[in-house]
Coordinates of C-alpha atoms in Angstrom, one line a residue:
M1 CA 0.0 0.0 0.0
H2 CA 1.1 3.5 -0.7
A3 CA 1.4 6.0 2.2
T4 CA -1.7 7.8 1.2
Q5 CA -3.6 4.6 1.3
K6 CA -2.4 3.7 4.7
L7 CA -3.4 7.0 6.1
A8 CA -6.8 7.0 4.3
R9 CA -7.6 3.6 5.7
F10 CA -7.2 5.1 9.2
G11 CA -9.2 8.2 8.4
A12 CA -12.1 6.5 6.7
A13 CA -12.4 4.0 9.6
L14 CA -12.2 6.7 12.2
S15 CA -15.4 8.3 10.8
A16 CA -17.3 5.2 11.7
T17 CA -16.0 4.7 15.2
E18 CA -16.6 6.5 18.5
L19 CA -13.7 8.6 19.9
A20 CA -12.3 7.5 23.3
P21 CA -13.3 10.0 25.9
E22 CA -9.6 11.1 26.4
V23 CA -9.2 11.7 22.7
A24 CA -12.4 13.7 22.4
H25 CA -11.4 15.8 25.4
H26 CA -8.1 16.7 23.8
A27 CA -9.9 17.5 20.6
Q28 CA -12.1 19.9 22.6
R29 CA -9.0 21.5 24.1
A30 CA -7.7 22.1 20.6
V31 CA -10.9 23.7 19.5
I32 CA -10.9 26.0 22.6
D33 CA -7.4 27.1 21.7
W34 CA -8.3 27.6 18.0
F35 CA -11.1 30.0 19.0
A36 CA -8.7 31.8 21.4
S37 CA -6.4 32.2 18.5
L38 CA -9.1 33.1 16.0
Y39 CA -10.6 36.2 17.7
P40 CA -7.5 38.4 18.0
G41 CA -6.5 37.3 14.4
L42 CA -9.8 38.7 13.0
G43 CA -8.6 42.2 13.7
T44 CA -5.3 42.0 11.9
P45 CA -4.5 43.8 8.7
A46 CA -4.0 40.6 6.8
V47 CA -7.5 39.4 7.6
A48 CA -8.9 42.8 6.7
V49 CA -7.3 42.7 3.3
L50 CA -8.4 39.1 2.7
T51 CA -12.0 39.8 3.8
N52 CA -12.3 42.7 1.3
T53 CA -10.7 40.6 -1.4
L54 CA -13.2 37.7 -0.8
A55 CA -16.2 40.0 -0.9
E56 CA -17.9 38.2 -3.8
E57 CA -17.7 34.9 -1.8
L58 CA -19.2 36.3 1.3
D59 CA -22.9 36.8 2.4
H60 CA -24.0 33.7 0.6
G61 CA -23.1 30.1 0.6
P62 CA -23.6 27.1 3.0
S63 CA -20.9 27.9 5.6
R64 CA -20.9 30.4 8.4
I65 CA -18.0 32.4 9.6
V66 CA -17.6 33.8 13.1
G67 CA -20.1 36.6 13.7
G68 CA -22.8 34.8 11.6
R69 CA -21.8 36.0 8.2
M70 CA -22.4 33.4 5.5
A71 CA -19.7 32.3 3.0
T72 CA -18.8 29.7 0.5
T73 CA -17.2 26.7 2.1
R74 CA -13.8 27.3 0.7
A75 CA -13.9 31.0 1.5
A76 CA -14.9 30.2 5.1
A77 CA -11.9 27.8 5.4
L78 CA -9.5 30.4 3.8
L79 CA -10.6 33.3 5.9
Q80 CA -10.8 31.6 9.3
G81 CA -7.7 29.5 8.7
T82 CA -5.8 32.8 8.1
A83 CA -7.3 34.5 11.1
A84 CA -6.5 31.6 13.4
H85 CA -2.8 31.9 12.6
A86 CA -2.6 35.7 12.3
A87 CA -2.0 36.6 15.9
E88 CA 0.7 33.9 16.5
V89 CA -1.1 32.2 19.4
D90 CA -2.2 28.9 17.8
D91 CA -1.3 25.4 18.8
S92 CA 1.6 23.3 17.5
F93 CA 2.7 19.6 17.3
R94 CA 6.4 19.9 18.2
D95 CA 7.7 16.8 16.4
A96 CA 6.2 17.9 13.1
M97 CA 7.3 21.5 13.5
Y98 CA 3.8 22.5 12.6
H99 CA 0.7 24.5 13.8
P100 CA -2.0 21.9 12.9
G101 CA -5.1 23.7 14.4
A102 CA -5.3 26.8 12.2
A103 CA -5.9 25.0 8.9
T104 CA -7.4 21.7 10.2
I105 CA -10.1 23.2 12.4
A106 CA -10.9 26.0 9.9
A107 CA -11.6 23.3 7.3
A108 CA -13.5 21.0 9.6
L109 CA -15.7 23.9 10.8
A110 CA -16.4 25.2 7.3
V111 CA -17.4 21.8 6.0
S112 CA -19.3 20.9 9.2
H113 CA -21.4 24.1 8.8
S114 CA -22.1 23.4 5.2
M115 CA -23.3 19.9 5.9
R116 CA -24.9 20.6 9.3
A117 CA -22.7 18.0 10.8
S118 CA -23.0 17.0 14.5
G119 CA -20.5 17.8 17.2
P120 CA -19.1 14.3 17.4
A121 CA -18.6 14.2 13.6
F122 CA -16.8 17.5 13.8
L123 CA -14.5 16.3 16.5
K124 CA -13.7 13.1 14.6
A125 CA -12.8 15.2 11.6
V126 CA -10.5 17.3 13.7
V127 CA -8.8 14.3 15.2
A128 CA -8.3 12.7 11.7
G129 CA -6.7 15.9 10.4
Y130 CA -4.3 16.2 13.3
E131 CA -3.3 12.5 13.3
I132 CA -2.7 12.3 9.6
S133 CA -1.0 15.6 9.0
T134 CA 1.3 15.5 12.0
R135 CA 2.6 12.0 10.9
I136 CA 3.4 13.3 7.4
G137 CA 5.2 16.3 9.1
V138 CA 7.2 13.9 11.3
V139 CA 8.3 11.8 8.4
M140 CA 9.3 14.9 6.3
G141 CA 11.5 15.9 9.2
R142 CA 13.9 18.8 9.9
P143 CA 15.2 19.0 6.3
H144 CA 11.7 20.0 5.1
Y145 CA 11.6 22.8 7.8
K146 CA 14.8 24.4 6.5
Y147 CA 12.9 26.2 3.7
W148 CA 9.2 25.3 3.9
H149 CA 6.7 26.6 6.4
N150 CA 5.1 23.4 7.6
T151 CA 1.9 25.2 8.6
G152 CA 1.3 25.8 4.9
T153 CA 2.5 22.5 3.6
M154 CA 1.4 20.0 6.3
G155 CA -1.8 22.1 6.9
S156 CA -3.1 21.1 3.5
F157 CA -3.1 17.4 4.7
G158 CA -4.8 18.3 8.0
A159 CA -7.6 20.2 6.2
A160 CA -8.0 17.5 3.5
A161 CA -8.3 14.7 6.1
A162 CA -10.8 16.7 8.1
A163 CA -12.9 17.5 5.1
A164 CA -12.7 13.9 3.7
S165 CA -13.9 12.6 7.0
L166 CA -16.9 14.9 7.1
L167 CA -17.7 14.1 3.4
Q168 CA -17.6 10.4 4.5
L169 CA -15.2 9.4 1.7
N170 CA -14.4 5.8 1.3
E171 CA -10.7 4.7 1.4
V172 CA -10.1 5.2 -2.3
A173 CA -11.5 8.7 -2.4
Y174 CA -9.9 9.6 0.9
A175 CA -6.5 8.5 -0.5
N176 CA -7.1 10.6 -3.6
A177 CA -8.0 13.6 -1.4
L178 CA -4.6 13.3 0.5
A179 CA -2.8 12.8 -2.8
M180 CA -4.3 16.0 -4.3
A181 CA -3.5 17.9 -1.1
A182 CA 0.2 16.9 -1.6
T183 CA 0.4 18.7 -4.9
F184 CA -1.4 21.8 -3.4
T185 CA 1.2 22.2 -0.6
A186 CA 3.0 25.5 -0.4
G187 CA 4.4 28.1 2.0
L188 CA 8.0 29.4 2.0
Q189 CA 9.7 30.6 5.2
Q190 CA 11.3 33.4 3.2
A191 CA 7.8 34.8 2.9
F192 CA 8.0 36.1 6.4
R193 CA 11.7 36.9 7.0
L194 CA 11.1 40.5 6.0
E195 CA 8.1 42.7 6.8
S196 CA 5.1 40.7 5.4
M197 CA 1.5 39.8 5.9
A198 CA 1.9 36.5 4.1
K199 CA 2.6 34.1 7.0
P200 CA -1.0 33.6 8.2
L201 CA -2.2 33.2 4.6
H202 CA -0.2 30.0 4.5
A203 CA -2.6 28.5 7.0
G204 CA -5.6 29.9 5.3
R205 CA -4.6 28.6 1.9
A206 CA -3.8 25.2 3.4
A207 CA -7.4 25.1 4.8
E208 CA -8.9 26.1 1.5
A209 CA -6.6 23.6 -0.5
G210 CA -7.5 20.7 1.8
V211 CA -11.3 21.4 1.4
L212 CA -10.9 21.6 -2.4
A213 CA -8.9 18.4 -2.5
A214 CA -11.6 16.5 -0.6
Q215 CA -14.4 18.0 -2.6
L216 CA -12.7 17.0 -5.9
A217 CA -12.1 13.5 -4.6
A218 CA -15.8 13.3 -3.6
G219 CA -16.6 14.1 -7.2
G220 CA -14.4 11.4 -8.6
M221 CA -11.1 13.2 -9.2
L222 CA -8.1 10.9 -9.2
S223 CA -4.5 11.7 -8.3
S224 CA -1.2 9.8 -8.0
L225 CA -1.4 7.7 -4.8
D226 CA 2.3 7.4 -4.6
V227 CA 2.8 11.2 -4.5
L228 CA 4.4 11.1 -1.0
E229 CA 7.1 8.4 -1.6
G230 CA 7.4 8.4 -5.4
E231 CA 10.7 9.3 -7.1
A232 CA 9.3 12.7 -8.0
G233 CA 7.1 13.0 -5.0
L234 CA 6.8 15.1 -1.9
G235 CA 9.5 13.4 0.1
Q236 CA 12.1 13.8 -2.7
A237 CA 11.1 17.3 -3.7
M238 CA 10.7 18.8 -0.3
S239 CA 12.8 16.7 2.1
T240 CA 15.7 14.3 1.8
G241 CA 14.1 11.1 0.7
P242 CA 12.4 10.2 4.0
D243 CA 11.2 6.7 5.0
W244 CA 7.4 6.3 4.7
S245 CA 7.3 2.6 5.6
T246 CA 6.1 3.0 9.2
I247 CA 3.9 6.1 8.8
D248 CA 0.8 4.2 10.0
S249 CA 2.5 2.1 12.7
T250 CA 1.0 4.0 15.7
L251 CA -2.2 5.3 14.1
G252 CA -5.2 4.6 16.4
Q253 CA -3.0 3.9 19.4
D254 CA -0.8 6.9 20.0
F255 CA -3.0 10.0 19.4
H256 CA -0.8 13.0 18.6
I257 CA -3.7 15.3 19.5
T258 CA -3.1 14.4 23.2
R259 CA 0.4 15.8 23.0
L260 CA 0.0 19.3 21.6
T261 CA 1.8 22.4 22.6
F262 CA -0.5 25.4 23.5
K263 CA 1.1 28.8 23.6
N264 CA 1.5 30.5 27.0
H265 CA 2.9 33.7 25.4
I266 CA 2.0 35.7 22.4
G267 CA 4.3 35.6 19.4
C268 CA 6.8 33.2 17.8
G269 CA 7.0 29.9 19.8
H270 CA 10.7 29.5 19.1
T271 CA 11.3 32.4 21.6
F272 CA 9.3 30.9 24.4
A273 CA 11.9 28.7 26.1
A274 CA 14.2 31.7 26.4
I275 CA 11.3 33.7 27.9
D276 CA 10.5 31.0 30.4
G277 CA 14.2 30.6 31.3
A278 CA 14.7 34.3 31.8
L279 CA 11.6 34.7 33.9
A280 CA 12.5 31.6 36.0
L281 CA 15.9 33.3 36.9
Q282 CA 14.1 36.6 37.6
R283 CA 11.6 34.8 40.0
Q284 CA 14.3 32.8 41.7
H285 CA 16.8 35.7 42.3
G286 CA 14.5 38.7 42.5
F287 CA 16.3 41.1 40.2
T288 CA 14.7 43.7 38.0
H289 CA 15.5 44.6 34.4
A290 CA 17.5 47.6 35.7
D291 CA 19.9 45.2 37.5
I292 CA 20.9 43.4 34.4
E293 CA 24.3 44.0 32.8
R294 CA 24.2 41.4 30.0
V295 CA 21.9 38.6 28.8
H296 CA 23.2 35.7 26.7
L297 CA 20.7 33.4 25.0
G298 CA 21.7 29.9 23.8
V299 CA 19.1 28.6 21.4
Y300 CA 18.5 26.1 18.6
Q301 CA 19.0 27.0 14.9
P302 CA 15.3 27.8 13.9
T303 CA 15.1 30.4 16.7
L304 CA 18.0 32.2 15.0
D305 CA 16.4 31.8 11.6
I306 CA 12.8 32.6 12.3
A307 CA 13.1 35.2 15.2
P308 CA 16.1 37.1 13.8
H309 CA 15.1 40.8 14.3
V310 CA 17.4 42.7 16.7
D311 CA 15.7 46.1 16.1
P312 CA 12.1 45.4 15.2
Q313 CA 10.1 48.4 13.9
T314 CA 6.7 46.8 13.7
A315 CA 4.4 44.5 15.7
D316 CA 5.0 41.7 13.2
Q317 CA 8.7 42.0 13.4
A318 CA 8.5 42.2 17.2
R319 CA 6.7 38.9 17.3
F320 CA 9.7 37.4 15.5
S321 CA 12.4 39.1 17.5
L322 CA 14.1 37.0 20.2
H323 CA 15.6 40.1 21.6
Y324 CA 12.3 41.9 21.9
M325 CA 10.3 39.0 23.3
V326 CA 12.7 38.2 26.1
A327 CA 13.4 41.8 26.9
T328 CA 9.7 42.7 27.2
A329 CA 9.1 39.7 29.4
L330 CA 11.8 40.8 31.8
V331 CA 10.7 44.4 31.8
H332 CA 6.9 43.8 32.0
G333 CA 6.6 40.3 33.4
S334 CA 4.8 38.7 30.5
V335 CA 4.2 38.8 26.7
R336 CA 0.6 39.4 26.0
L337 CA -1.2 41.2 23.1
S338 CA -0.4 44.5 24.7
A339 CA 3.3 43.9 24.1
F340 CA 2.7 44.8 20.5
D341 CA 0.9 48.1 21.0
P342 CA 2.8 51.0 19.4
D343 CA 3.7 52.6 22.7
R344 CA 5.2 49.3 24.0
L345 CA 7.2 48.7 20.9
N346 CA 9.3 51.7 21.7
D347 CA 9.4 51.3 25.5
P348 CA 12.7 52.8 26.6
A349 CA 13.4 50.1 29.2
T350 CA 12.7 47.3 26.8
R351 CA 14.9 48.9 24.1
S352 CA 17.7 49.5 26.5
L353 CA 17.7 45.9 27.7
M354 CA 17.7 44.6 24.1
Q355 CA 21.0 46.4 23.5
R356 CA 22.5 44.4 26.4
M357 CA 21.4 41.1 24.9
E358 CA 23.2 38.6 22.6
K359 CA 22.2 35.2 21.1
A360 CA 24.1 32.2 19.7
L361 CA 23.5 28.6 18.7
D362 CA 23.8 26.2 21.6
P363 CA 24.8 22.8 20.2
D364 CA 23.2 20.8 23.0
V365 CA 19.9 22.7 22.8
D366 CA 20.0 22.4 19.0
A367 CA 20.7 18.7 19.1
A368 CA 17.4 18.2 21.0
F369 CA 15.3 19.9 18.4
P370 CA 12.6 19.2 17.3
G371 CA 11.6 16.8 20.1
R372 CA 12.5 19.4 22.7
R373 CA 12.4 23.2 22.4
G374 CA 14.8 24.5 24.9
A375 CA 17.1 27.5 25.6
R376 CA 20.1 28.2 27.9
V377 CA 19.9 31.6 29.5
A378 CA 22.8 33.3 31.2
I379 CA 22.3 36.7 32.9
T380 CA 25.1 38.8 34.4
L381 CA 23.9 41.4 36.9
R382 CA 25.5 44.8 37.4
N383 CA 26.9 43.7 40.8
G384 CA 28.9 41.0 39.0
T385 CA 26.6 38.1 39.9
Q386 CA 26.4 35.5 37.1
L387 CA 23.2 33.4 36.7
Q388 CA 22.5 30.5 34.4
H389 CA 19.5 28.4 33.7
L390 CA 18.7 25.6 31.2
Q391 CA 15.1 25.6 30.1
P392 CA 14.6 22.3 28.4
D393 CA 10.9 22.8 27.6
R394 CA 8.4 25.6 27.3
K395 CA 5.3 26.1 29.5
G396 CA 2.5 24.7 27.3
D397 CA 4.6 21.8 25.9
P398 CA 3.5 18.3 26.8
E399 CA 6.0 18.2 29.6
L400 CA 4.6 21.4 31.1
P401 CA 1.1 21.4 29.9
L402 CA -1.6 24.1 30.1
T403 CA -4.5 22.9 32.2
D404 CA -8.1 23.1 31.1
D405 CA -8.5 26.1 33.3
D406 CA -5.5 27.7 31.6
L407 CA -7.0 27.2 28.2
E408 CA -10.3 28.6 29.3
G409 CA -8.5 31.6 30.7
K410 CA -6.7 32.0 27.4
L411 CA -10.0 32.1 25.5
M412 CA -11.5 34.5 27.9
E413 CA -8.5 36.8 27.6
L414 CA -8.3 36.8 23.8
A415 CA -12.0 36.4 22.8
G416 CA -13.5 38.4 25.6
P417 CA -12.5 41.8 24.2
V418 CA -14.0 40.9 20.8
I419 CA -17.3 39.2 21.7
G420 CA -17.7 39.9 25.4
E421 CA -17.4 37.8 28.6
K422 CA -20.9 36.3 28.4
A423 CA -20.6 35.2 24.8
S424 CA -17.1 33.8 25.5
R425 CA -18.4 31.7 28.4
E426 CA -21.3 30.4 26.2
L427 CA -18.8 29.5 23.5
L428 CA -16.7 27.5 26.1
A429 CA -19.9 25.7 27.2
R430 CA -20.7 24.7 23.7
I431 CA -17.2 23.4 23.0
W432 CA -17.2 21.2 26.1
Q433 CA -20.5 19.7 24.9
L434 CA -19.4 18.9 21.4
H435 CA -18.9 15.2 22.1
K436 CA -22.6 14.8 22.5
S437 CA -24.2 17.8 20.9
T438 CA -25.7 18.6 17.5
E439 CA -24.9 22.3 18.0
L440 CA -21.6 23.5 16.4
P441 CA -19.7 26.5 17.8

């Protein structure tokens, strides 16, 4: 069997089975985090431009976007997939170097609304999307992540699997949906190395591409089922000839959705271990930012590549600035949405501390990537005291997970200012009932 067929066999079978309570619960946690990410993303410039551009596909169609506005199914997936990634607060599956929720849940919700699917069917689609896409991401490995933005590439598979599950495709059609998603994959890291609005569009386009792939397969469209492992396939073209032979070995037993990372800060997740390590030293030793003479951050290579800005001029650049993220945490105690307000971007204390900060590759920390996302923090105080801390994981990783209460608090913090406290609490209640409800969020 080809890899697409192995994955399709799992996805098609999952649609006809009941989720274990633990798996359903973790899927609901992912949906909570998705909505927490979606609402602040709706107000970003990228989503504003996209909404205007999609005007002819809005206010009609079978799907519904947040706020009650109708849309075509693909437009709903595109718009909400983009919004869910735009504020940089969405989930990730560490080993696949990938934010699965943005595209997968956007696609699942758009198709579910168009089909009036039940809560359990929606959750099963979400699980299928996570399990299939993260395994492809793991096989593609670190070589793929050198140039490609996995949220755009792997996201197409998450969206396709979710949509295929809801469309109740048989194994053959399901495999063709995944194969077509493979040829739709895109998203270059260079697209967000300079000032750019493009990064969240990778998630949105992945959501739209996955929905289209499943719709085409439902209509009888065929694709090359060996597109993952073939000599001119995804593995050869976008990685270094990875091994697909065991891609289905743990499907149905080890559910990746139970081991997600949920962001505890706002911004690029590659900066979070350094933030956690710096704050741990500050809590332990009681110094303030004014007491600091020098900060040295030892990190893994993607932190240097993806969060490179040493003098960020915009909110987008600040989210991808290791210097800014760590400095603002030490000065203000946390990195929330307010960290990217115009007045905070030019905060004199933060800017001063950034000038006393340096970063470098730490070989031991880098060797643990992607399975662990750590940082080594060394701080020298003005009185000569030297402090060091190895932060092997980030708060929010499976080793230091956010609780259900933490996730509820995250949604209240990020959705509350947009839809109000009452509506946010009602949304939480609906999500926690999805495993037995006909009402979708």
